[in-house]
Amino acid sequence: MNTSINKKPTLRDIPQARLGVWILIAGEFVIFGGLIVAYLLYRFRYPEWAEMASHTNIVLGATNTFVLLTSSYFVVKAHDAAIKKDKNKITLYIGLTILSALIFLVVKITEYSQKIHHGFTFSGKELVEQGKHIESTYWGFYFLMTGLHAFHVIVGAIVLFIVMMGARKGKNYQRIEVAGLYWHMVDLIWIFLFPLLYIAN
Amino acid sequence: MTEHKKTGFLKRFFFSLDHKDIGFQYLLTAMFMAAFGGFFVYVFRYNLAFGPDDIPLYGNLAAKEYNQLVTNHGAIMIFWVGMPMVLAVLGNFLIPIMIGTDDMAFPLLNKISYWTFLLSCIVLLSGFLMPTGAFGGGWTMYPPLSVSDFGYNNPNTTFKANFFTGNTFFLMAVALEFISMLMGGINFIVTTLNKRAKGLSLMKLPIVVWMINIASLLFMFSVGPLIAGTFMLLMDILVGTGFFDAYRGGDPILWQHLFWFFGHPEVYVLLLPSLGVVGEIFSTFSRKPFFGYKMVIFLVLIAGILSLVVWAHHQFVSGIDPGAANIFSLLTIIISIPFAGMVLAYLGTLWRGDIKFTVPMMFALGMLASFTFFGGFTGLHLGSNVFDIYAHDTYFVIAHFHYTLFPSVILGGFAAIYYWYPKFSGRKLNKTLGKIHFWGTFIFFNSIFIPLFWLGLQGQHRRIFDYSNWDKLLMQPNHIMARQIATVSLIFLIITQFIFLFNFFKSLYKGKVAEKNPWKSNTLEWQASSPPGHGNFALYPAVYRWPYDYNHPDRDTDFLPQNEK
Amino acid sequence: MNFFPESNSSIALEIDNLFWIITGVVGIATVITLFLFVYPMITRKKKRTKIERYMVDFTHKHRIWLYTGMFLLLMGDLYILVKEHSIWQRVEQELPEPDFKIAIVGKQWMWEIIYPGPDGKLYTDDDVSAINNLHLPVNRVIHMDLKALDVIHSVFLPQSRFKQDVLPGRTITRWIKLNKEGKFDITCAEICGLGHSMMRGNLFVESEEEWKDSMDKIYGIKK
């Protein structure tokens, strides 16, 4: 009495790419969460780090925050356009998002070169030579966390580009939503990093 | 199925997106890595029993090589044998076919996951080719020893010199392996949630599918901080940051927290899928419904959540706050309760059962027995912070965790292989060779580790190349004999595995052809042909019942497949 | 066959006893579980009706059995916890007044013992350091400042059932009271690199007079 009748495998009503990305986002948050917890543990232990945090460039950081927030808005607009399957608007808004990502990276590079110029490097060698041993590790966190985040920005931009090219050929519109979700995550992580690294002193 | 055989070897084993092929690739890779892990343990155990000179097949062993072999044995057996064996192989092979669908939710991601895994194997093994030799600081990678052999990063070395070290390659390999398993885990969870057959509600899933998914979830929530920690440690080595450098504000204990926050759930990641396999096998070969299905899932969830908050029991004497140690000791000992419930429920399945001693059933019984009686119960000893003062980092700990991991990975893994072999190859393994293999594995495994419990109580500490410095404490005739019993048993254990290899590969081509449902089991995979073709089912099943309706009083047969009304 | 090496500290016997207490709890659990394991295998050939086998309903009766088992183990667990708690408190959380203070520094691959010198105070100019040989008086409360220089080591005194990891950049103070004279071992229990297995020290527990003599020898005081 076998009742195997279906010609195709069953799919539930969950859009599976979106589900996958949500789980991926949860995983990414745990990774950054680990970094942030480690950073906070040290930060509360060493009051010296507050002085180091005051060397960060809040203006550039705030600019980047603004750029990322705007880009999130563009992604939302791109998603709207994707629902309407409006290829031109998709290209426009995703293009703007990628442009924001590029601006973000340019600002980031400016910031990094300023820091390195002032002797605040990733390895903290210069500070160690000045005898500021404990302070040097602050910059390790600064560069590791922002660098890892910048890496996500690059990956996000590449994904968005691929998705955009797909949409221009008129296929896989649903991917825009998924890539957008990922982009929001990149944005949100920055919202955590910015106050922790730049503002709090 | 005929189309299956036509595809070439290269295509099948390198580029196939089919979940069964990927599972098989994982299996072969895990066996390949197990050969390394097994060889390493043979070399250093031989040294401990009979001295470092003229080790057969190896030659003379130096202290540095001893450390490297010990380290890589641990890492390989956990990350490159355990993880693929119980999570990737079982998850890939079983989940789609047991939930009655064609493939994973994201076949390409699955393939990428395997390639990343393979890359991590290559990176790990190429650590041995580095000018400084492979990493030898213990598989737990505690800094500062993992930063350099002398505990600090020499500021004068170049990035390149730091990059081509065993330490860097070891850490990169570990990070890659984590990322690979994360991708696999996402795939398992999405597949299970989204591609279940018609009528297959979550509470009708086979227990092993539940267990693999809970293990994947646990892995995902515990590994993140360690991935972050791995980046930090890598930067300490490569660039010279001070994340774990005590003289620059870093804290070596932070790494221990990050590591064991992952490390304890990791044990359950390895254990749960294997307990799932045992559950399936118990039910099938006792011809009885799985006892306390919902209860077991509930207890597993509780144990999983508890496992995220007990990590510091690995650190009772590592310099954490002694007050906090009390809480961790309490939680650790309390975690025995859900496991007691689980084991009792499993024994409830056996109770009044029509038990058939097939080879998979023997492995499943052996797994549960050795896990419970030695692995689980000595966990109470080590969960006690007071006794751990003495037992920490002695062979008592070694024997304890081998008694948890060996049953989970090896005995559970063999149970799964013997049970599902007819399905995935379409042929049967030789029963007699299987039984010899079981008894050899089981007896020699026990005779390795029971002496080690005693040696641990005698104060024999870990990772020592040569015990002759402690002539009064550890070089009495009894101690030497115990070490030799363990080593000789190990050699026999390894020899026994060749019986399995012979059986496995010979039956792949020459074994008796297996029917569709040789064990008369209920779950959906037995409704597909053996071996299942691409897409698994010609007609996809609809599900009407849970998978454990054995000996249903209303039916004549003693089994009742899930897709029968 | 003895299970533990000889013991020389006030805590050692308590730790050994705790081991046997836990083993007792575990032993009872083992007997019960072993019965549940073996009984179904022995009686597997017995003819049973389908209704007897089909225990699908997780009935009240079954649940009681499961809960009883878990409850019994919980009682055992609590017993262990109660027993261990006071020992842990005395060993790790309390520091009784010291009669004598020393410091032990782990470095690759030796133990540096810092004695307080003739003035009896640690970290003053007249501190004297020795390598690997630790002389301690019997029946005195001794404070040990434990440190490491390069990587993590672990001070393990097997006969005293004492162990503490030592970390670079940290000082951990622990106490010990020895009650048996003789020569014992100091070992390193945490892998610390190439020479880990050579990292061995001697603990000499001496009577008051002998100890004073050996201190004088270390301090270079001639009588």
PDB file of N, CA and C in Angstrom, chain B residues 64 67 149 246-247 251 288 317 319 322-323 325-326 329-330 333 336 352 355 377 381 384-386 389-390 392-393 454 458 461 463 469-470 472 546 549-552 555-557, chain C residues 2-3 5 18-19 23 26 40 44 50 52-54 56 62 66-67 74 77 81 84 88 93 108 149 152 163-165 167-168 170 183 187-190 193-194 196-197 200:
ATOM      1  N   LYS B  64      60.282  17.214  19.998  1.00  0.00           N
ATOM      2  CA  LYS B  64      59.521  18.186  19.225  1.00  0.00           C
ATOM      3  C   LYS B  64      58.478  17.484  18.359  1.00  0.00           C
ATOM      4  N   ASN B  67      55.485  16.334  20.360  1.00  0.00           N
ATOM      5  CA  ASN B  67      54.480  17.374  20.579  1.00  0.00           C
ATOM      6  C   ASN B  67      53.638  17.612  19.327  1.00  0.00           C
ATOM      7  N   ASP B 149      57.024  29.436  19.810  1.00  0.00           N
ATOM      8  CA  ASP B 149      57.507  28.438  20.749  1.00  0.00           C
ATOM      9  C   ASP B 149      57.985  29.064  22.047  1.00  0.00           C
ATOM     10  N   ALA B 246      50.130  38.938  27.360  1.00  0.00           N
ATOM     11  CA  ALA B 246      49.868  39.467  28.708  1.00  0.00           C
ATOM     12  C   ALA B 246      50.634  40.752  28.970  1.00  0.00           C
ATOM     13  N   TYR B 247      51.772  40.932  28.320  1.00  0.00           N
ATOM     14  CA  TYR B 247      52.556  42.128  28.596  1.00  0.00           C
ATOM     15  C   TYR B 247      52.052  43.331  27.812  1.00  0.00           C
ATOM     16  N   ASP B 251      45.008  38.956  27.248  1.00  0.00           N
ATOM     17  CA  ASP B 251      44.755  38.016  28.331  1.00  0.00           C
ATOM     18  C   ASP B 251      44.722  36.600  27.763  1.00  0.00           C
ATOM     19  N   LYS B 288      10.580  -2.138  18.044  1.00  0.00           N
ATOM     20  CA  LYS B 288       9.699  -1.440  18.990  1.00  0.00           C
ATOM     21  C   LYS B 288       9.695   0.027  18.667  1.00  0.00           C
ATOM     22  N   VAL B 317      41.303  25.058  37.158  1.00  0.00           N
ATOM     23  CA  VAL B 317      42.577  25.452  37.756  1.00  0.00           C
ATOM     24  C   VAL B 317      43.369  26.379  36.845  1.00  0.00           C
ATOM     25  N   GLY B 319      43.086  29.553  36.524  1.00  0.00           N
ATOM     26  CA  GLY B 319      43.237  30.918  36.996  1.00  0.00           C
ATOM     27  C   GLY B 319      41.968  31.741  36.903  1.00  0.00           C
ATOM     28  N   PRO B 322      37.679  31.565  41.524  1.00  0.00           N
ATOM     29  CA  PRO B 322      37.245  30.308  42.162  1.00  0.00           C
ATOM     30  C   PRO B 322      35.759  30.310  42.526  1.00  0.00           C
ATOM     31  N   GLY B 323      35.201  31.475  42.779  1.00  0.00           N
ATOM     32  CA  GLY B 323      33.770  31.529  43.074  1.00  0.00           C
ATOM     33  C   GLY B 323      32.948  31.094  41.875  1.00  0.00           C
ATOM     34  N   ALA B 325      33.886  29.120  39.643  1.00  0.00           N
ATOM     35  CA  ALA B 325      34.086  27.687  39.432  1.00  0.00           C
ATOM     36  C   ALA B 325      33.001  26.875  40.120  1.00  0.00           C
ATOM     37  N   ASN B 326      32.511  27.366  41.274  1.00  0.00           N
ATOM     38  CA  ASN B 326      31.422  26.656  41.947  1.00  0.00           C
ATOM     39  C   ASN B 326      30.199  26.552  41.063  1.00  0.00           C
ATOM     40  N   SER B 329      30.787  24.173  38.230  1.00  0.00           N
ATOM     41  CA  SER B 329      30.755  22.796  38.698  1.00  0.00           C
ATOM     42  C   SER B 329      29.313  22.328  38.884  1.00  0.00           C
ATOM     43  N   LEU B 330      28.496  23.210  39.478  1.00  0.00           N
ATOM     44  CA  LEU B 330      27.081  22.880  39.676  1.00  0.00           C
ATOM     45  C   LEU B 330      26.411  22.575  38.342  1.00  0.00           C
ATOM     46  N   ILE B 333      27.609  19.298  36.711  1.00  0.00           N
ATOM     47  CA  ILE B 333      27.104  18.062  37.299  1.00  0.00           C
ATOM     48  C   ILE B 333      25.616  17.913  37.013  1.00  0.00           C
ATOM     49  N   SER B 336      24.235  16.156  33.858  1.00  0.00           N
ATOM     50  CA  SER B 336      24.084  14.704  33.798  1.00  0.00           C
ATOM     51  C   SER B 336      22.616  14.301  33.823  1.00  0.00           C
ATOM     52  N   ARG B 352      11.715  -5.124  26.729  1.00  0.00           N
ATOM     53  CA  ARG B 352      10.748  -6.032  26.103  1.00  0.00           C
ATOM     54  C   ARG B 352      10.899  -6.080  24.592  1.00  0.00           C
ATOM     55  N   ILE B 355      15.053  -8.140  20.389  1.00  0.00           N
ATOM     56  CA  ILE B 355      16.353  -7.607  19.990  1.00  0.00           C
ATOM     57  C   ILE B 355      17.058  -8.531  19.009  1.00  0.00           C
ATOM     58  N   PHE B 377      29.799   8.651  33.120  1.00  0.00           N
ATOM     59  CA  PHE B 377      29.911   8.626  34.576  1.00  0.00           C
ATOM     60  C   PHE B 377      31.204   9.263  35.068  1.00  0.00           C
ATOM     61  N   HIS B 381      32.978  12.773  37.862  1.00  0.00           N
ATOM     62  CA  HIS B 381      34.231  12.989  38.591  1.00  0.00           C
ATOM     63  C   HIS B 381      34.863  14.305  38.181  1.00  0.00           C
ATOM     64  N   SER B 384      33.272  17.686  39.045  1.00  0.00           N
ATOM     65  CA  SER B 384      33.488  18.169  40.404  1.00  0.00           C
ATOM     66  C   SER B 384      34.772  18.985  40.433  1.00  0.00           C
ATOM     67  N   ASN B 385      34.640  20.263  40.801  1.00  0.00           N
ATOM     68  CA  ASN B 385      35.828  21.120  40.715  1.00  0.00           C
ATOM     69  C   ASN B 385      36.935  20.656  41.655  1.00  0.00           C
ATOM     70  N   VAL B 386      36.583  20.032  42.776  1.00  0.00           N
ATOM     71  CA  VAL B 386      37.609  19.620  43.724  1.00  0.00           C
ATOM     72  C   VAL B 386      38.446  18.481  43.159  1.00  0.00           C
ATOM     73  N   ILE B 389      40.917  19.429  40.504  1.00  0.00           N
ATOM     74  CA  ILE B 389      42.213  20.002  40.856  1.00  0.00           C
ATOM     75  C   ILE B 389      43.292  18.962  40.621  1.00  0.00           C
ATOM     76  N   TYR B 390      42.990  17.741  41.047  1.00  0.00           N
ATOM     77  CA  TYR B 390      43.974  16.683  40.890  1.00  0.00           C
ATOM     78  C   TYR B 390      43.971  16.106  39.481  1.00  0.00           C
ATOM     79  N   HIS B 392      42.834  17.251  36.564  1.00  0.00           N
ATOM     80  CA  HIS B 392      42.997  18.108  35.396  1.00  0.00           C
ATOM     81  C   HIS B 392      44.335  17.836  34.705  1.00  0.00           C
ATOM     82  N   ASP B 393      44.273  17.705  33.359  1.00  0.00           N
ATOM     83  CA  ASP B 393      45.478  17.472  32.560  1.00  0.00           C
ATOM     84  C   ASP B 393      46.234  16.202  32.939  1.00  0.00           C
ATOM     85  N   TRP B 454      43.552   4.437  35.317  1.00  0.00           N
ATOM     86  CA  TRP B 454      44.373   4.151  36.495  1.00  0.00           C
ATOM     87  C   TRP B 454      45.644   4.997  36.474  1.00  0.00           C
ATOM     88  N   GLN B 458      47.100   7.799  39.137  1.00  0.00           N
ATOM     89  CA  GLN B 458      48.449   7.763  39.672  1.00  0.00           C
ATOM     90  C   GLN B 458      49.183   9.084  39.467  1.00  0.00           C
ATOM     91  N   HIS B 461      50.671  12.866  34.045  1.00  0.00           N
ATOM     92  CA  HIS B 461      50.131  14.046  33.374  1.00  0.00           C
ATOM     93  C   HIS B 461      50.332  13.950  31.876  1.00  0.00           C
ATOM     94  N   ARG B 463      50.786  14.804  27.719  1.00  0.00           N
ATOM     95  CA  ARG B 463      51.672  15.393  26.713  1.00  0.00           C
ATOM     96  C   ARG B 463      53.133  15.374  27.136  1.00  0.00           C
ATOM     97  N   ASN B 469      61.777  10.990  34.056  1.00  0.00           N
ATOM     98  CA  ASN B 469      62.117  11.963  35.088  1.00  0.00           C
ATOM     99  C   ASN B 469      61.395  11.696  36.398  1.00  0.00           C
ATOM    100  N   TRP B 470      60.305  10.956  36.334  1.00  0.00           N
ATOM    101  CA  TRP B 470      59.505  10.734  37.536  1.00  0.00           C
ATOM    102  C   TRP B 470      59.605   9.252  37.926  1.00  0.00           C
ATOM    103  N   LYS B 472      60.082   7.590  40.674  1.00  0.00           N
ATOM    104  CA  LYS B 472      59.353   7.056  41.820  1.00  0.00           C
ATOM    105  C   LYS B 472      57.848   7.097  41.567  1.00  0.00           C
ATOM    106  N   TRP B 546       4.487   8.612  12.084  1.00  0.00           N
ATOM    107  CA  TRP B 546       5.856   8.797  12.575  1.00  0.00           C
ATOM    108  C   TRP B 546       6.687   7.568  12.231  1.00  0.00           C
ATOM    109  N   ASP B 549       6.646   2.993  13.944  1.00  0.00           N
ATOM    110  CA  ASP B 549       5.531   2.074  14.163  1.00  0.00           C
ATOM    111  C   ASP B 549       5.935   0.629  13.925  1.00  0.00           C
ATOM    112  N   TYR B 550       6.804   0.114  14.823  1.00  0.00           N
ATOM    113  CA  TYR B 550       7.138  -1.304  14.726  1.00  0.00           C
ATOM    114  C   TYR B 550       6.168  -2.088  15.594  1.00  0.00           C
ATOM    115  N   ASN B 551       5.827  -3.276  15.140  1.00  0.00           N
ATOM    116  CA  ASN B 551       4.895  -4.118  15.890  1.00  0.00           C
ATOM    117  C   ASN B 551       3.593  -3.421  16.210  1.00  0.00           C
ATOM    118  N   HIS B 552       3.065  -2.718  15.228  1.00  0.00           N
ATOM    119  CA  HIS B 552       1.795  -2.038  15.449  1.00  0.00           C
ATOM    120  C   HIS B 552       0.702  -3.084  15.634  1.00  0.00           C
ATOM    121  N   ARG B 555      -1.616  -4.248  12.719  1.00  0.00           N
ATOM    122  CA  ARG B 555      -1.095  -4.725  11.444  1.00  0.00           C
ATOM    123  C   ARG B 555      -0.529  -6.123  11.577  1.00  0.00           C
ATOM    124  N   ASP B 556      -0.425  -6.808  10.438  1.00  0.00           N
ATOM    125  CA  ASP B 556       0.135  -8.154  10.467  1.00  0.00           C
ATOM    126  C   ASP B 556       1.659  -8.107  10.482  1.00  0.00           C
ATOM    127  N   THR B 557       2.217  -7.216   9.657  1.00  0.00           N
ATOM    128  CA  THR B 557       3.674  -7.125   9.619  1.00  0.00           C
ATOM    129  C   THR B 557       4.168  -6.449  10.888  1.00  0.00           C
TER     130      THR B 557
ATOM    131  N   ASN C   2      47.270  -0.014  44.487  1.00  0.00           N
ATOM    132  CA  ASN C   2      46.833   1.278  45.033  1.00  0.00           C
ATOM    133  C   ASN C   2      46.321   2.172  43.907  1.00  0.00           C
ATOM    134  N   PHE C   3      45.342   3.003  44.242  1.00  0.00           N
ATOM    135  CA  PHE C   3      44.773   3.852  43.206  1.00  0.00           C
ATOM    136  C   PHE C   3      45.435   5.210  43.137  1.00  0.00           C
ATOM    137  N   PRO C   5      48.755   7.845  44.326  1.00  0.00           N
ATOM    138  CA  PRO C   5      50.107   7.870  44.889  1.00  0.00           C
ATOM    139  C   PRO C   5      50.049   8.316  46.347  1.00  0.00           C
ATOM    140  N   LEU C  18      36.750  12.231  48.198  1.00  0.00           N
ATOM    141  CA  LEU C  18      35.713  12.719  47.289  1.00  0.00           C
ATOM    142  C   LEU C  18      35.643  11.825  46.056  1.00  0.00           C
ATOM    143  N   PHE C  19      36.810  11.402  45.579  1.00  0.00           N
ATOM    144  CA  PHE C  19      36.808  10.488  44.428  1.00  0.00           C
ATOM    145  C   PHE C  19      35.978   9.255  44.737  1.00  0.00           C
ATOM    146  N   THR C  23      32.617   7.950  43.027  1.00  0.00           N
ATOM    147  CA  THR C  23      32.607   6.603  42.471  1.00  0.00           C
ATOM    148  C   THR C  23      31.465   5.783  43.059  1.00  0.00           C
ATOM    149  N   VAL C  26      28.278   6.936  41.353  1.00  0.00           N
ATOM    150  CA  VAL C  26      28.323   6.412  39.997  1.00  0.00           C
ATOM    151  C   VAL C  26      28.115   4.900  39.996  1.00  0.00           C
ATOM    152  N   PRO C  40      16.957  -6.742  29.075  1.00  0.00           N
ATOM    153  CA  PRO C  40      16.251  -6.953  27.801  1.00  0.00           C
ATOM    154  C   PRO C  40      17.001  -7.865  26.843  1.00  0.00           C
ATOM    155  N   ARG C  44      15.359 -11.494  25.467  1.00  0.00           N
ATOM    156  CA  ARG C  44      14.895 -11.063  24.153  1.00  0.00           C
ATOM    157  C   ARG C  44      14.115 -12.143  23.407  1.00  0.00           C
ATOM    158  N   LYS C  50       2.039  -8.271  20.484  1.00  0.00           N
ATOM    159  CA  LYS C  50       2.349  -6.989  19.876  1.00  0.00           C
ATOM    160  C   LYS C  50       2.046  -5.839  20.827  1.00  0.00           C
ATOM    161  N   GLU C  52       2.296  -5.832  23.986  1.00  0.00           N
ATOM    162  CA  GLU C  52       3.374  -5.692  24.973  1.00  0.00           C
ATOM    163  C   GLU C  52       4.549  -4.934  24.398  1.00  0.00           C
ATOM    164  N   ARG C  53       4.835  -5.178  23.123  1.00  0.00           N
ATOM    165  CA  ARG C  53       5.975  -4.505  22.519  1.00  0.00           C
ATOM    166  C   ARG C  53       5.647  -3.057  22.159  1.00  0.00           C
ATOM    167  N   TYR C  54       4.437  -2.827  21.768  1.00  0.00           N
ATOM    168  CA  TYR C  54       4.113  -1.517  21.199  1.00  0.00           C
ATOM    169  C   TYR C  54       3.943  -0.495  22.311  1.00  0.00           C
ATOM    170  N   VAL C  56       4.170   2.654  22.585  1.00  0.00           N
ATOM    171  CA  VAL C  56       4.322   3.951  21.936  1.00  0.00           C
ATOM    172  C   VAL C  56       3.814   5.062  22.828  1.00  0.00           C
ATOM    173  N   HIS C  62       5.206   5.070  32.555  1.00  0.00           N
ATOM    174  CA  HIS C  62       6.548   5.151  32.004  1.00  0.00           C
ATOM    175  C   HIS C  62       7.250   6.415  32.445  1.00  0.00           C
ATOM    176  N   LEU C  66      10.952   7.144  34.332  1.00  0.00           N
ATOM    177  CA  LEU C  66      12.009   8.014  33.823  1.00  0.00           C
ATOM    178  C   LEU C  66      12.343   9.096  34.842  1.00  0.00           C
ATOM    179  N   TYR C  67      11.284   9.692  35.392  1.00  0.00           N
ATOM    180  CA  TYR C  67      11.517  10.765  36.367  1.00  0.00           C
ATOM    181  C   TYR C  67      12.208  10.226  37.610  1.00  0.00           C
ATOM    182  N   LEU C  74      19.778  13.000  40.397  1.00  0.00           N
ATOM    183  CA  LEU C  74      19.842  14.368  40.927  1.00  0.00           C
ATOM    184  C   LEU C  74      20.241  14.360  42.393  1.00  0.00           C
ATOM    185  N   ASP C  77      23.854  13.707  42.536  1.00  0.00           N
ATOM    186  CA  ASP C  77      24.570  14.921  42.133  1.00  0.00           C
ATOM    187  C   ASP C  77      24.637  15.917  43.276  1.00  0.00           C
ATOM    188  N   LEU C  81      27.775  17.552  45.211  1.00  0.00           N
ATOM    189  CA  LEU C  81      27.997  18.999  45.258  1.00  0.00           C
ATOM    190  C   LEU C  81      28.160  19.485  46.688  1.00  0.00           C
ATOM    191  N   GLU C  84      31.580  18.426  47.948  1.00  0.00           N
ATOM    192  CA  GLU C  84      32.764  19.066  47.375  1.00  0.00           C
ATOM    193  C   GLU C  84      32.842  20.540  47.747  1.00  0.00           C
ATOM    194  N   TRP C  88      36.290  22.771  48.313  1.00  0.00           N
ATOM    195  CA  TRP C  88      36.691  23.785  47.342  1.00  0.00           C
ATOM    196  C   TRP C  88      36.895  25.128  48.027  1.00  0.00           C
ATOM    197  N   GLN C  93      39.225  29.179  47.890  1.00  0.00           N
ATOM    198  CA  GLN C  93      38.627  30.485  48.129  1.00  0.00           C
ATOM    199  C   GLN C  93      39.078  31.141  49.424  1.00  0.00           C
ATOM    200  N   GLN C 108      60.423  28.536  30.738  1.00  0.00           N
ATOM    201  CA  GLN C 108      60.842  27.418  29.899  1.00  0.00           C
ATOM    202  C   GLN C 108      62.276  27.013  30.250  1.00  0.00           C
ATOM    203  N   LEU C 149      56.678  33.179  33.346  1.00  0.00           N
ATOM    204  CA  LEU C 149      57.412  34.230  32.659  1.00  0.00           C
ATOM    205  C   LEU C 149      57.044  34.299  31.188  1.00  0.00           C
ATOM    206  N   ILE C 152      52.166  29.578  29.371  1.00  0.00           N
ATOM    207  CA  ILE C 152      51.408  29.023  30.483  1.00  0.00           C
ATOM    208  C   ILE C 152      52.076  27.742  30.966  1.00  0.00           C
ATOM    209  N   LYS C 163      47.197  21.606  42.190  1.00  0.00           N
ATOM    210  CA  LYS C 163      47.488  22.017  40.822  1.00  0.00           C
ATOM    211  C   LYS C 163      46.981  23.429  40.585  1.00  0.00           C
ATOM    212  N   GLN C 164      47.776  24.220  39.928  1.00  0.00           N
ATOM    213  CA  GLN C 164      47.349  25.564  39.558  1.00  0.00           C
ATOM    214  C   GLN C 164      48.099  25.988  38.304  1.00  0.00           C
ATOM    215  N   ASP C 165      47.353  26.406  37.287  1.00  0.00           N
ATOM    216  CA  ASP C 165      48.005  26.957  36.101  1.00  0.00           C
ATOM    217  C   ASP C 165      48.650  28.280  36.472  1.00  0.00           C
ATOM    218  N   LEU C 167      50.199  31.843  34.781  1.00  0.00           N
ATOM    219  CA  LEU C 167      50.091  32.585  33.528  1.00  0.00           C
ATOM    220  C   LEU C 167      51.058  33.747  33.530  1.00  0.00           C
ATOM    221  N   PRO C 168      51.620  34.057  32.365  1.00  0.00           N
ATOM    222  CA  PRO C 168      52.441  35.250  32.287  1.00  0.00           C
ATOM    223  C   PRO C 168      51.608  36.487  32.626  1.00  0.00           C
ATOM    224  N   ARG C 170      50.508  37.432  35.546  1.00  0.00           N
ATOM    225  CA  ARG C 170      49.571  37.299  36.645  1.00  0.00           C
ATOM    226  C   ARG C 170      50.240  36.673  37.845  1.00  0.00           C
ATOM    227  N   LYS C 183      60.836  13.377  50.067  1.00  0.00           N
ATOM    228  CA  LYS C 183      61.132  14.024  48.785  1.00  0.00           C
ATOM    229  C   LYS C 183      59.990  13.729  47.814  1.00  0.00           C
ATOM    230  N   THR C 187      55.719  18.914  39.077  1.00  0.00           N
ATOM    231  CA  THR C 187      55.659  18.676  37.642  1.00  0.00           C
ATOM    232  C   THR C 187      54.918  19.806  36.972  1.00  0.00           C
ATOM    233  N   CYS C 188      55.078  19.895  35.664  1.00  0.00           N
ATOM    234  CA  CYS C 188      54.336  20.890  34.894  1.00  0.00           C
ATOM    235  C   CYS C 188      53.237  20.155  34.156  1.00  0.00           C
ATOM    236  N   ALA C 189      51.998  20.572  34.361  1.00  0.00           N
ATOM    237  CA  ALA C 189      50.888  19.834  33.782  1.00  0.00           C
ATOM    238  C   ALA C 189      50.291  20.510  32.559  1.00  0.00           C
ATOM    239  N   GLU C 190      50.882  21.606  32.106  1.00  0.00           N
ATOM    240  CA  GLU C 190      50.316  22.266  30.928  1.00  0.00           C
ATOM    241  C   GLU C 190      51.411  22.323  29.878  1.00  0.00           C
ATOM    242  N   GLY C 193      55.871  23.643  25.530  1.00  0.00           N
ATOM    243  CA  GLY C 193      56.854  23.660  24.466  1.00  0.00           C
ATOM    244  C   GLY C 193      57.767  22.454  24.500  1.00  0.00           C
ATOM    245  N   LEU C 194      58.884  22.619  23.834  1.00  0.00           N
ATOM    246  CA  LEU C 194      59.808  21.529  23.585  1.00  0.00           C
ATOM    247  C   LEU C 194      60.225  20.771  24.840  1.00  0.00           C
ATOM    248  N   HIS C 196      58.806  20.470  27.750  1.00  0.00           N
ATOM    249  CA  HIS C 196      57.736  20.222  28.718  1.00  0.00           C
ATOM    250  C   HIS C 196      58.020  18.999  29.578  1.00  0.00           C
ATOM    251  N   SER C 197      58.540  17.949  28.959  1.00  0.00           N
ATOM    252  CA  SER C 197      58.713  16.722  29.738  1.00  0.00           C
ATOM    253  C   SER C 197      59.991  16.746  30.572  1.00  0.00           C
ATOM    254  N   ARG C 200      60.906  19.484  35.566  1.00  0.00           N
ATOM    255  CA  ARG C 200      60.680  18.682  36.749  1.00  0.00           C
ATOM    256  C   ARG C 200      61.375  19.332  37.934  1.00  0.00           C
TER     257      ARG C 200
END
